[in-house]
XYZ file of C-alpha atoms in Angstrom:
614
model
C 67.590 27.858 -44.418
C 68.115 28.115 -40.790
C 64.516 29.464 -39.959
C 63.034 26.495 -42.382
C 64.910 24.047 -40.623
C 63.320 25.622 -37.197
C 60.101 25.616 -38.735
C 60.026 21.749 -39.575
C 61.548 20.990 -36.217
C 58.566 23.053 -34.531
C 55.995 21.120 -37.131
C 56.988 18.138 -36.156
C 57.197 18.506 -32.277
C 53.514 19.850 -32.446
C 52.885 16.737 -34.459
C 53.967 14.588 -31.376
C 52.417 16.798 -28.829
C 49.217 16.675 -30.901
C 49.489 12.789 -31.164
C 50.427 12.731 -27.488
C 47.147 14.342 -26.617
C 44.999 12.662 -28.741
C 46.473 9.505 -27.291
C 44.944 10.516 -23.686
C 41.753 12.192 -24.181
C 40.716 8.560 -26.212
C 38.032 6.436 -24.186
C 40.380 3.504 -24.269
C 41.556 2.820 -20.683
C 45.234 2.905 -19.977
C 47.044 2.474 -16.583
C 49.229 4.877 -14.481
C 52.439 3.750 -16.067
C 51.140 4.329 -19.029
C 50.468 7.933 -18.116
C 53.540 8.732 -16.714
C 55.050 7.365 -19.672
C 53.282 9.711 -21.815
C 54.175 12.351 -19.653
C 57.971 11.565 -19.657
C 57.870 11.988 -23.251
C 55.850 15.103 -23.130
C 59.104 16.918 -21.666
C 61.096 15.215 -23.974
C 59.460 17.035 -26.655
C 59.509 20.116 -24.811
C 63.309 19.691 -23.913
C 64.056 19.693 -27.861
C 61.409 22.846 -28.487
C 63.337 24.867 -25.878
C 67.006 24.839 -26.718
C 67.970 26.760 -23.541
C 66.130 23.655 -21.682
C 69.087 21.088 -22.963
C 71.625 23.484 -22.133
C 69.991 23.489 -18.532
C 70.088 19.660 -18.386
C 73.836 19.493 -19.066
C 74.170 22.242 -16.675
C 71.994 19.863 -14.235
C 68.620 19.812 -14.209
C 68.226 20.459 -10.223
C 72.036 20.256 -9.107
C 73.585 22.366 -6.064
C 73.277 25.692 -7.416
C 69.740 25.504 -8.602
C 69.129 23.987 -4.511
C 71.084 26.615 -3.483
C 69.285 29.396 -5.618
C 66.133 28.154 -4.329
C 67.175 28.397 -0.863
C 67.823 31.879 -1.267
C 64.453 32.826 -2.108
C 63.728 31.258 1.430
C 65.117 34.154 3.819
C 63.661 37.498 1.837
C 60.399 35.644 1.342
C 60.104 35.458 5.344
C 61.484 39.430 5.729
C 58.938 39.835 3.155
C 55.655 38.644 4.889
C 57.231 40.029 7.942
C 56.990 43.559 6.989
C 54.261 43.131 4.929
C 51.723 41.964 7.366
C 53.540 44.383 10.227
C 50.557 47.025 10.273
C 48.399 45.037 11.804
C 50.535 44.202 15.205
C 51.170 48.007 15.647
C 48.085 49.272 15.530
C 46.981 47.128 19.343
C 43.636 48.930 20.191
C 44.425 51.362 23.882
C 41.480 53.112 25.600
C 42.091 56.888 25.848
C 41.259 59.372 28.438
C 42.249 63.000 28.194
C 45.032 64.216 29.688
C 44.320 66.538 32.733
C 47.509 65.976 34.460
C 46.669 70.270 35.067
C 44.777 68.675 38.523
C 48.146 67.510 39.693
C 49.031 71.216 40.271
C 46.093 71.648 43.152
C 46.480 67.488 44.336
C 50.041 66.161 43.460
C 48.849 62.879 45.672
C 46.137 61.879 43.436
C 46.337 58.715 42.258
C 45.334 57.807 38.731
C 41.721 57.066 39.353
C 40.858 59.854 41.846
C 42.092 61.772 39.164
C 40.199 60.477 36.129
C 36.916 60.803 38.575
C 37.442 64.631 39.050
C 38.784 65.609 35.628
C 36.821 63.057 33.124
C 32.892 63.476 32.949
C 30.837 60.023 32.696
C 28.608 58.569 30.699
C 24.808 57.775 30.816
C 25.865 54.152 31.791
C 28.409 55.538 34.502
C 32.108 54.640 32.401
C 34.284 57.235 31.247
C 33.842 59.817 28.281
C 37.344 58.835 26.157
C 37.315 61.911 24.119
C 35.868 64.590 26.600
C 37.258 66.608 30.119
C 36.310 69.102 32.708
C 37.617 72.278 31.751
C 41.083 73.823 34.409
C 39.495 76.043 36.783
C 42.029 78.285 39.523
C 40.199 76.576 42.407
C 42.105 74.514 44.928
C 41.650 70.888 45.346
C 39.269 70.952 48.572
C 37.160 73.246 46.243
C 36.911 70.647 43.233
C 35.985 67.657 45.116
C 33.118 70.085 47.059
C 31.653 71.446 44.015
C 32.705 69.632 40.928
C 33.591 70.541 37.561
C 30.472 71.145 34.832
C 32.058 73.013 31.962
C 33.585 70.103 29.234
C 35.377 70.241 26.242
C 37.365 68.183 23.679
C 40.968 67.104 24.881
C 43.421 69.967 25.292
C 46.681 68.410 25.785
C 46.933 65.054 24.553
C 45.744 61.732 25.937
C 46.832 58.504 28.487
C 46.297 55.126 28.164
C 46.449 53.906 31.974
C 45.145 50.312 31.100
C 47.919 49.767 27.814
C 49.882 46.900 28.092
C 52.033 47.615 25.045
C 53.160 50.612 23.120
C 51.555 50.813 19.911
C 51.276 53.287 17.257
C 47.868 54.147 18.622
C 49.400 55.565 21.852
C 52.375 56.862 20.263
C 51.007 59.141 17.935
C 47.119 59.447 19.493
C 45.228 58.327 16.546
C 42.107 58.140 18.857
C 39.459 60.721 18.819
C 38.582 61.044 15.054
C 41.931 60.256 14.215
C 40.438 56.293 14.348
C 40.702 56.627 10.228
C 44.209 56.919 9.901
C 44.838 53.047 10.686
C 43.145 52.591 7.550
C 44.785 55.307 5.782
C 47.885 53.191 7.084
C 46.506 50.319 5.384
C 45.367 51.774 2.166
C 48.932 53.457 2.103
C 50.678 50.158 2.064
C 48.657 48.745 -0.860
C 49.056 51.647 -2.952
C 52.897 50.864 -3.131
C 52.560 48.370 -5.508
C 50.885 50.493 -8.215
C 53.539 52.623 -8.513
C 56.594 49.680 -7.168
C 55.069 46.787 -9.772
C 55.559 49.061 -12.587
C 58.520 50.437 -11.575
C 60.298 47.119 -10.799
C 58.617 45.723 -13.524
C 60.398 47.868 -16.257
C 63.716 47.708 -13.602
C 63.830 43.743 -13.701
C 63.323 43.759 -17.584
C 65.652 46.679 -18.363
C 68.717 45.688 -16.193
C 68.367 42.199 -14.910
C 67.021 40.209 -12.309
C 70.115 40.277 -10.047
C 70.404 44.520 -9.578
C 66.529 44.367 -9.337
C 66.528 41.644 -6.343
C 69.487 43.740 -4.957
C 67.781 46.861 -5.375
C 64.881 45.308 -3.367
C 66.320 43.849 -0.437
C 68.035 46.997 0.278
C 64.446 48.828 0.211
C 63.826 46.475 2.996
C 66.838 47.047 5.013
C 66.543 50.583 4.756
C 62.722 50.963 5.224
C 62.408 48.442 7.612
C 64.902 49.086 9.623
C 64.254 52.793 9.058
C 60.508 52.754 10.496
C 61.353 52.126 14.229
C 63.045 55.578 14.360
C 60.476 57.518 12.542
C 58.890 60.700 15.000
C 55.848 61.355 12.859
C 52.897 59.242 11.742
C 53.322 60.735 8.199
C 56.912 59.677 8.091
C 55.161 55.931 9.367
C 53.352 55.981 6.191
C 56.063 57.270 3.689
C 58.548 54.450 5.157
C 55.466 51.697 4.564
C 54.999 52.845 1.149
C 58.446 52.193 0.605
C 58.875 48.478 2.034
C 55.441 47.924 0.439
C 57.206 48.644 -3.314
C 60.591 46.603 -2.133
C 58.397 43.487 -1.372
C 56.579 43.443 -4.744
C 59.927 44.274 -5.938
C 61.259 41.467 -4.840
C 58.235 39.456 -5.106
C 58.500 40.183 -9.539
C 62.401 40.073 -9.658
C 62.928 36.414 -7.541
C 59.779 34.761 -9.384
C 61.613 36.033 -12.770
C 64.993 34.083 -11.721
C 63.696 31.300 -10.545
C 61.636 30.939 -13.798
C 64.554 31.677 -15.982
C 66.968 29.099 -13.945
C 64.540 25.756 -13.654
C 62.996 23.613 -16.203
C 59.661 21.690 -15.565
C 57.780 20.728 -11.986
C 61.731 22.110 -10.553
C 60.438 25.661 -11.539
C 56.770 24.617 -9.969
C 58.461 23.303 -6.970
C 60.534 26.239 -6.431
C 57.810 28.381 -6.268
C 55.843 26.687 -3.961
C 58.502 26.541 -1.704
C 59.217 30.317 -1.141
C 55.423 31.277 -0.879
C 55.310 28.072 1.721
C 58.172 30.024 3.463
C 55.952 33.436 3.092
C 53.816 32.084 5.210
C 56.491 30.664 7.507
C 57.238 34.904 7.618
C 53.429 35.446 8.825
C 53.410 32.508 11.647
C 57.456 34.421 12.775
C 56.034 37.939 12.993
C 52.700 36.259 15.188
C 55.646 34.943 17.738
C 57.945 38.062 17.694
C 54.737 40.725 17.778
C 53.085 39.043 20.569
C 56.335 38.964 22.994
C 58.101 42.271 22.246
C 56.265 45.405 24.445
C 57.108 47.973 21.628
C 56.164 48.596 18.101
C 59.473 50.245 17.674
C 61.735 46.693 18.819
C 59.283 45.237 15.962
C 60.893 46.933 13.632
C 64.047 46.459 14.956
C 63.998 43.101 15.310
C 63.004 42.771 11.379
C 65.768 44.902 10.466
C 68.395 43.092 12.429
C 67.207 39.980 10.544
C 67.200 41.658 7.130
C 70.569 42.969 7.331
C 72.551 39.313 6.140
C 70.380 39.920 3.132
C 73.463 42.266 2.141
C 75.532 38.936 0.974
C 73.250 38.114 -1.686
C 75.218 41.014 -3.604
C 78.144 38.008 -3.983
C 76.169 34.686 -4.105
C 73.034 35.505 -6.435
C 73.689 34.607 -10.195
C 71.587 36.300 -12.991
C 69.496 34.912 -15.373
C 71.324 33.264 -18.468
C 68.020 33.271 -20.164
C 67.770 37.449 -19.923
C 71.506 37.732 -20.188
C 71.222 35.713 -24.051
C 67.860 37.865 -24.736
C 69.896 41.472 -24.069
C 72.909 40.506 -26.285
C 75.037 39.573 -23.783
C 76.151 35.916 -24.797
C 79.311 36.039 -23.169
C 78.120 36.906 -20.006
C 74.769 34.110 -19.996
C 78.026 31.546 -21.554
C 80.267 32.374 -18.534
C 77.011 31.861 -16.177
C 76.023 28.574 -17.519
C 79.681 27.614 -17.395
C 79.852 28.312 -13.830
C 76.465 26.656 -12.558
C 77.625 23.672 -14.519
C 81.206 23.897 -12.283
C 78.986 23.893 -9.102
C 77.348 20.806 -10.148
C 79.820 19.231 -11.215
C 78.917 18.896 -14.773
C 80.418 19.979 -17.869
C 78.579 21.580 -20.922
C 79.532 19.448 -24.361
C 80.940 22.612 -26.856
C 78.621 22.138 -29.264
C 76.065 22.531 -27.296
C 76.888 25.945 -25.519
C 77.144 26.957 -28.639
C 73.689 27.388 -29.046
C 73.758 30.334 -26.874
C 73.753 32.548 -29.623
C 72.675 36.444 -30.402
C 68.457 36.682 -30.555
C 67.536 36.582 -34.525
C 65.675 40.046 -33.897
C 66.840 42.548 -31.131
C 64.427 43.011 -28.829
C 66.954 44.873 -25.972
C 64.431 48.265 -26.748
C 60.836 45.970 -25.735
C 58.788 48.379 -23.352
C 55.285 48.305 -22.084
C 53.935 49.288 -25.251
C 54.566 45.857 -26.678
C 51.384 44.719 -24.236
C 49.239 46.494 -26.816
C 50.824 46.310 -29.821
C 50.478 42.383 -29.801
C 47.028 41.065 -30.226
C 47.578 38.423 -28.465
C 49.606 39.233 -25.805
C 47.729 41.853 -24.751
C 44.385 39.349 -24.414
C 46.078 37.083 -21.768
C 47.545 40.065 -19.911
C 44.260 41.038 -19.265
C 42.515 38.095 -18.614
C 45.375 37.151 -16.040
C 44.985 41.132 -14.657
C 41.472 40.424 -14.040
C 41.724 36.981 -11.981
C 44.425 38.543 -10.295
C 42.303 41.700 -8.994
C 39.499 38.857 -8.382
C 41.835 36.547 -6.161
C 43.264 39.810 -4.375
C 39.875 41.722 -3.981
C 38.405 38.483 -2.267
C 41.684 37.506 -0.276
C 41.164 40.914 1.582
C 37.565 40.889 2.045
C 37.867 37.510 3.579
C 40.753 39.016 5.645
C 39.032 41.899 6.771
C 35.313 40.052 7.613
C 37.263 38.108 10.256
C 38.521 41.273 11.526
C 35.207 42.768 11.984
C 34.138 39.127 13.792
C 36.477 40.234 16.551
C 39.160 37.362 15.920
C 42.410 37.714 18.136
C 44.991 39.102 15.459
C 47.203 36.280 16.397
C 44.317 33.748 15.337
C 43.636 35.474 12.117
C 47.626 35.176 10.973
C 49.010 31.600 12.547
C 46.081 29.783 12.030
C 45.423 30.348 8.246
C 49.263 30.997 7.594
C 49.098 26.899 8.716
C 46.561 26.316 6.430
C 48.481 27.978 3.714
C 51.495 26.057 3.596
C 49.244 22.690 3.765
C 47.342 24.648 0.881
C 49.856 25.420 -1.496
C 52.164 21.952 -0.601
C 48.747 20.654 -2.354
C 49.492 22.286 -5.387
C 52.489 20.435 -5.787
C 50.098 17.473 -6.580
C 47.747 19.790 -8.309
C 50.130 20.790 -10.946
C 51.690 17.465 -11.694
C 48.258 15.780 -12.042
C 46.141 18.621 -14.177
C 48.487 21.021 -15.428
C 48.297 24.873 -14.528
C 45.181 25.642 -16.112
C 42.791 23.253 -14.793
C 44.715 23.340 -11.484
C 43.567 27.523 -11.087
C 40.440 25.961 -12.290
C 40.168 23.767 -9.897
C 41.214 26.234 -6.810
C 38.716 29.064 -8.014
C 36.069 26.895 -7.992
C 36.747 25.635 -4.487
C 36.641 30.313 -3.790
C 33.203 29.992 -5.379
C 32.107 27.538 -3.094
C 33.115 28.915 -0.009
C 31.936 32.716 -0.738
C 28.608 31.190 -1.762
C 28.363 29.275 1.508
C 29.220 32.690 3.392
C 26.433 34.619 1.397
C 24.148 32.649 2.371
C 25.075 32.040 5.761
C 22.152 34.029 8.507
C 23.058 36.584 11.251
C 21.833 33.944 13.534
C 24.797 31.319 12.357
C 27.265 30.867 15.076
C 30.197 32.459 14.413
C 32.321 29.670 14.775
C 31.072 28.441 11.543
C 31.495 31.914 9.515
C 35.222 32.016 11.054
C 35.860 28.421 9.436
C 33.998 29.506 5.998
C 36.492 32.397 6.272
C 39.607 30.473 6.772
C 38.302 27.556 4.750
C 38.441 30.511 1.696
C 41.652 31.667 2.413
C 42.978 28.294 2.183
C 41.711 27.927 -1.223
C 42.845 31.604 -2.296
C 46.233 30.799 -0.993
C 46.466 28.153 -3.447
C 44.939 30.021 -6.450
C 47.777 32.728 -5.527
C 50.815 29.839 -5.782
C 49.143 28.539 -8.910
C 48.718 31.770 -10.473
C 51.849 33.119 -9.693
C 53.807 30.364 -12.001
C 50.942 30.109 -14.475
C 51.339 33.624 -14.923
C 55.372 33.773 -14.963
C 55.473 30.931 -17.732
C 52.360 32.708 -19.781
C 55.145 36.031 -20.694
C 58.058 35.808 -22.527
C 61.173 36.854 -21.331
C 62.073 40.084 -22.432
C 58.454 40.989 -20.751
C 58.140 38.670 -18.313
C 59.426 41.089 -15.241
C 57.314 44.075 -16.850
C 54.263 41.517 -17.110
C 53.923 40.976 -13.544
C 54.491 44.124 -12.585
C 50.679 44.714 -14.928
C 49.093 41.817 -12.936
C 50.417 42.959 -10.010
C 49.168 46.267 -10.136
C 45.634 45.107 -10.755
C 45.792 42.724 -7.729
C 47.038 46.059 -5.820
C 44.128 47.550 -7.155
C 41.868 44.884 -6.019
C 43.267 45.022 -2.730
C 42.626 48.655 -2.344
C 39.304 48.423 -3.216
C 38.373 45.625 -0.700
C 39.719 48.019 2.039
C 37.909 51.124 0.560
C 34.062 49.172 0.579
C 34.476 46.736 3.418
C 34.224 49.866 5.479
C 31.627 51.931 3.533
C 29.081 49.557 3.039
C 26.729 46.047 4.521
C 28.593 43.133 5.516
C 26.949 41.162 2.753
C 27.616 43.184 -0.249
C 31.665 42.549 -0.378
C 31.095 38.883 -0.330
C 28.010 39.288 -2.647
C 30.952 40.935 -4.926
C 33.192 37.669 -3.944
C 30.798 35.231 -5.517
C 30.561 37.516 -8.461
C 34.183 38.181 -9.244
C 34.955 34.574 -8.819
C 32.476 33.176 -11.280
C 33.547 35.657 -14.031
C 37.499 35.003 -13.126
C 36.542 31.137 -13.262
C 34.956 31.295 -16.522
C 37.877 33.917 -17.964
C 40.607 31.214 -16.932
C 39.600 28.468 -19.262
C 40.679 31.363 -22.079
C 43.873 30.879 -21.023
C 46.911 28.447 -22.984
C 48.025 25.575 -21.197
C 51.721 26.199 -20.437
C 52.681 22.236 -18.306
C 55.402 20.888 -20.283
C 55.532 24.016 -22.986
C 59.042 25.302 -23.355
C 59.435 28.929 -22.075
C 59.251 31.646 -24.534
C 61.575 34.628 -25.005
C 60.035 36.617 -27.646
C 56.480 37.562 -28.832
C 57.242 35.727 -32.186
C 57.330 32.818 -30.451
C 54.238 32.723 -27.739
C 51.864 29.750 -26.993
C 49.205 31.633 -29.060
C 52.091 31.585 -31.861
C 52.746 27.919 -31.817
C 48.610 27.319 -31.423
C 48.379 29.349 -34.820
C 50.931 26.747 -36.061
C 49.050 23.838 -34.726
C 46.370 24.597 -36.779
C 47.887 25.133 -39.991
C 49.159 21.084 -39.683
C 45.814 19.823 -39.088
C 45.126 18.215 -42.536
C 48.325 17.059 -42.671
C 48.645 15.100 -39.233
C 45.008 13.791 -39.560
C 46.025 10.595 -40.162
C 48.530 10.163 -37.453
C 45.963 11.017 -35.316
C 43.784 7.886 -36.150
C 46.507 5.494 -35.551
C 47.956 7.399 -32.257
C 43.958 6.710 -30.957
C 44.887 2.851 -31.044
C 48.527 2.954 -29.786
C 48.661 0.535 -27.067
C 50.853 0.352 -23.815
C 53.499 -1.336 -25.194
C 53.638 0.474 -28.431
C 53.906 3.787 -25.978
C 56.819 2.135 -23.604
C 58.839 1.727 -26.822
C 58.519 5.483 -28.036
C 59.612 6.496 -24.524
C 62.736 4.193 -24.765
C 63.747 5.367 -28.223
C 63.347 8.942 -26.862
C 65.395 8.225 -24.586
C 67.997 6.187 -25.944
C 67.938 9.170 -29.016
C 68.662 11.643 -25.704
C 71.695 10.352 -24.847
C 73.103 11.978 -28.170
C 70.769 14.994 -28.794
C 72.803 16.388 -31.498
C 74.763 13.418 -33.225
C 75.015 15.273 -36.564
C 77.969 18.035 -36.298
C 77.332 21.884 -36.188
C 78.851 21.817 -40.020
C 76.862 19.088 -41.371
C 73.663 21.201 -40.319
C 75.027 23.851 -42.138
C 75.658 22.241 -45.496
C-alpha cells in the first residue's frame, strides 16, 4: 500500500509539473511576476517529490551551518588551484652554459665572462653554444689565451646559469640540453593523476562517506605539498605531483558530493559557484606569491604552511545525511540533521524526522558496475564523459596556444583567472533564468564561437587579437566547467554520485592529456581545428540530456529523471485534458495556486503518521 500511495503522489506531482510547463511554453504573454510565480511553485512541487528536501527546510533551508559549510569549501578550493597550477611557476626558462669551472685551476682571477670566452665555443652569429665546450687541456693559462681551444664536446660536468634571476627547477635539476622534454613529462605527469585519483576517490567517497574522503584529501595536500620543496630528485618531483594531482580531484569529487547532498535548489547552485569563484581566487594568489619568492622550493613551502589549518576540518566538517540514510545508517543521518537544525536554531517537527527511514532496497553493495547494468544510466554517463573530455581537451589547448604566443605566465593566470570569476558569477543568472541544460547550452555555444573565430584567424592577425580570442574562450569554458560541474552532480544518484564523477572526471583527465600530447606534435591549426569539432558534437550531445532545475535529487537508480520521464508518459492520456485548461490559466488564476501552495505548506503533513497507515 505504501509504494501505491508513492506512486499516486509521484502521478500527481508530474501532473502539476506537466501543467506547469505547458502553462509557459503557451504563446499567451504573461509578465515577470507571473513567472516567478510559476517558478515558486515549481519547487513547491519538488519540495513534496523529495522528502529529504522538507526535512532540509525545517532544518533551514540556508541557515548558519549550511553558510558555514559553504565557507569551508572556500580555503581547500584556493590550496587546490594553488598546487594545481604550481608547475608552471617552477619551470622559469634559465640560459645554460657548460660548466668549465676546470679553467679556474690555470686562471683563478677569471671573471665569469673571460671565462665563458675561453671555455665556450660561439656560434655562426657570434653568441654562445648553450650545450657545447672546449675540451680541458694541461696547458697553462698564458698558453690558452695564445692559442685557443678547438677540440669541443657535449657538457662534462654540469651547467651555470650566470644570467638566472630565480631558482627554478630548470637550474636545479638541469633539464636543459635534451632534457627540455621533461617539463612536459612534468605536465603530462600531473594530469595522469586523475585517472587513477577520480576512480579511486570516486569508489572512496561512495564507499565510506564524504567526510573521510575530504579528510583523506586534504591530507594528500599537506603531505604532498608540503612534501615537494624537500624532494632531491626530479623523479621524486614527479611522484609528489602525481600525488597532489589525485588529492585535488579528490577533493574536487568528495566537496561537490557534500555540498550537493546538504543544499536544496539555486543554494546548491550558489554554493558551487562560489568555491570554483574562489579556485580562481587560488590561481590570481599563486601569480602574487610565485612572482615575489626567489625559490621554487619557498613555493612550496609557502603552500604548505597555508594548507596545514586544513587539519581542523577533521572536527568542524559534518557528513552527508543524504549518504548516511542511503548506507543504513539512520541514526547517524537523524543525529546530523538534529544537530544542523541546533545550529540554526530550528527544530525538526517528530513526525517529520521520521521520515528518515531505512532505503526500501539495500543498495550499501552499488559499485561501478551499476554504470552498465542500467540502460539508462549508463547513456547520460557517457554523454556527460564526452562533453567533459570536450570542455577539458579545449580548455588546455586554449591554455597552451597562449603559451606558445609567448604570453608572460603571470598574464596567462591573473588575467583570465579575473575573467573567470566574472564568468562563472554569470552563471548564477544563467541557471536561475534557463535551467542547467540550456544554460551548458548556452556556454558551449559561446566555445564554438570563439574556436571558430581562432580557426579562421591568418598568421598575419596581430596577436593582440588571437590573445583576446584565447582568453575570450576561456572565459566561456570557465563557465561551461561551473555549469557542468552541478548539472552533472544532480544528473547521479546518490549512492553513485561520488563514483560518477570520478567517470567524468577521468575522461576530462583524458582530454587534458591529450591536448598536451598533440599541441606539441603537430600545426598550430589542427588542435583548434579539433576545438571547433569537439564542441559542435558536445553541443549537439547536451540537448540529450534531462533537465534537472527544480527536480528533487535522486538516491537510487529506481528512481532517476529517466525513471520519472518513463512515468510521465504513461499519464499522458489521462492529464490531456488538464493540459487544455492549464493553456488558458490566467495571472490571477496562477497567483491563487501559489497562495494555496503555500498556505497548504505551512502544514505539510496535517494527517497523522497512523491515519496514513490505516
Amino acid at each position: 500500500m505504501a509504494g501505491e500511495e508513492n506512486f499516486k503522489e509521484e502521478l500527481r506531482s508530474q501532473d502539476a509539473s506537466r501543467n506547469l510547463n505547458q502553462h509557459e511554453a503557451a504563446g499567451h504573454p504573461h509578465s515577470w511576476s507571473l513567472e516567478m510565480l510559476l517558478h515558486r511553485l515549481r519547487a513547491d512541487h519538488t519540495k513534496q517529490d523529495d522528502k529529504f528536501a522538507n526535512l532540509l527546510d525545517a532544518v533551514g533551508e540556508f541557515g548558519t551551518f549550511q553558510q558555514r559549510l559553504v565557507a569551508l569549501t572556500f580555503i581547500p578550493s584556493i590550496m587546490s588551484a594553488f598546487f594545481m597550477f604550481a608547475d608552471y611557476f617552477v619551470f622559469t626558462a634559465q640560459k645554460p652554459y657548460c660548466n668549465t669551472s676546470w679553467i679556474l685551476a690555470v686562471g683563478p682571477n677569471l671573471s665569469e665572462a673571460e671565462q665563458l670566452n675561453l671555455t665556450i665555443p660561439r656560434a655562426p652569429n657570434g653568441s654562445f653554444l648553450m650545450c657545447l665546450m672546449y675540451l680541458p687541456v694541461p696547458w697553462n693559462l698564458d698558453s690558452i689565451i695564445h692559442f685557443g681551444l678547438n677540440d669541443t664536446d657535449k657538457c662534462r660536468d654540469g651547467w651555470i646559469y650566470p644570467d638566472a634571476k630565480k631558482r627554478s627547477l630548470i637550474n636545479e635539476f638541469d633539464l636543459v640540453c635534451g632534457a627540455e622534454t621533461k617539463k612536459d613529462t612534468a605536465h603530462i605527469m600531473f594530469m595522469a593523476g586523475p585517472l587513477i585519483g577520480s576512480l579511486i576517490f570516486g569508489l572512496i567517497t561512495d564507499k565510506i562517506g564524504r567526510y573521510p574522503a575530504i579528510l583523506l584529501s586534504l591530507l594528500g595536500l599537506i603531505i604532498f605539498g608540503f612534501g615537494t620543496a624537500f624532494v632531491n630528485s626530479f623523479h621524486l618531483y614527479l611522484l609528489f605531483r602525481f600525488g597532489i594531482s589525485q588529492s585535488v580531484v579528490g577533493y574536487a569529487i568528495s566537496s561537490v558530493s557534500l555540498a550537493t547532498e546538504w543544499l536544496v535548489g539555486e543554494h546548491r547552485a550558489h554554493a558551487i559557484i562560489l568555491e570554483h569563484c574562489f579556485f580562481a581566487v587560488g590561481a590570481m594568489l599563486l601569480t602574487g606569491i610565485a612572482y615575489s619568492l626567489p625559490h621554487w622550493r619557498l613555493l612550496f613551502l609557502v603552500g604548505g604552511v597555508l594548507a596545514v589549518p586544513l587539519i581542523s576540518y577533521i572536527w568542524i566538517l559534518p557528513e552527508s545525511p543524504r549518504w548516511l540514510m542511503m548506507k543504513g545508517k539512520v541514526k547517524e543521518a537523524k543525529q546530523m540533521l538534529c544537530y544542523a537544525a541546533s545550529v540554526n536554531k530550528k527544530t525538526i517537527p517528530s513526525n517529520l524526522l521520521d521520515e528518515v527511514q531505512l532505503p526500501r532496497k539495500k543498495v550499501t553493495q552499488a559499485s561501478v558496475l551499476d554504470f552498465c547494468k542500467n540502460r539508462q544510466l549508463c547513456k547520460v554517463i557517457l554523454l556527460m564523459s564526452c562533453v567533459w573530455f570536450t570542455v577539458s581537451y579545449t580548455y588546455f589547448t586554449l591554455s597552451l596556444r597562449m603559451r606558445e604566443l609567448g604570453v608572460s605566465v603571470h598574464f596567462r593566470h591573473v588575467v583570465p583567472s579575473i575573467m573567470e570569476v566574472s564568468a562563472r558569477l554569470c552563471c548564477i543568472f544563467l541557471l536561475q533564468q534557463i535551467g542547467r541544460k540550456w544554460s551548458l547550452a548556452v556556454t558551449l555555444l559561446q566555445t564554438i564561437i570563439w574556436c571558430l573565430l581562432l580557426l579562421f584567424l591568418s598568421e598575419g592577425t596581430r596577436k593582440s587579437m588571437t590573445i583576446l580570442m584565447l582568453t575570450l574562450g576561456e572565459f566561456s569554458l570557465a563557465a561551461t566547467v561551473t555549469v557542468f560541474f552541478l548539472y552533472t552532480a544532480e544528473l547521479l544518484p546518490t549512492m553513485l554520485r561520488a563514483t560518477g564523477l570520478g567517470l567524468v572526471f577521468l575522461a576530462s583527465a583524458a582530454g587534458a592529456i591529450l591536448s598536451l600530447t598533440i599541441i606539441n606534435q603537430t600545426p598550430s591549426l589542427l588542435p583548434i581545428f579539433l576545438c571547433c569539432i569537439l564542441a559542435i558534437v558536445a553541443f549537439s550531445l547536451s540537448f540529450l540530456l534531462p533537465e534537472t532545475r527544480d527536480q528533487p535529487l535522486f538516491h537510487s537508480l529506481e528512481h532517476s529523471p529517466q525513471m520519472r520521464n518513463k512515468v510521465k508518459d504513461m499519464t499522458t492520456e489521462d492529464t490531456s485534458s488538464d493540459d487544455m485548461s492549464s493553456d488558458d490559466m490566467s495571472e490571477e488564476a496562477a497567483k491563487n495556486v501559489i497562495l494555496n501552495a503555500q498556505i497548504l505548506r505551512l502544514d505539510p503533513y496535517p494527517v497523522s503518521k497512523p491515519a496514513l497507515e490505516q
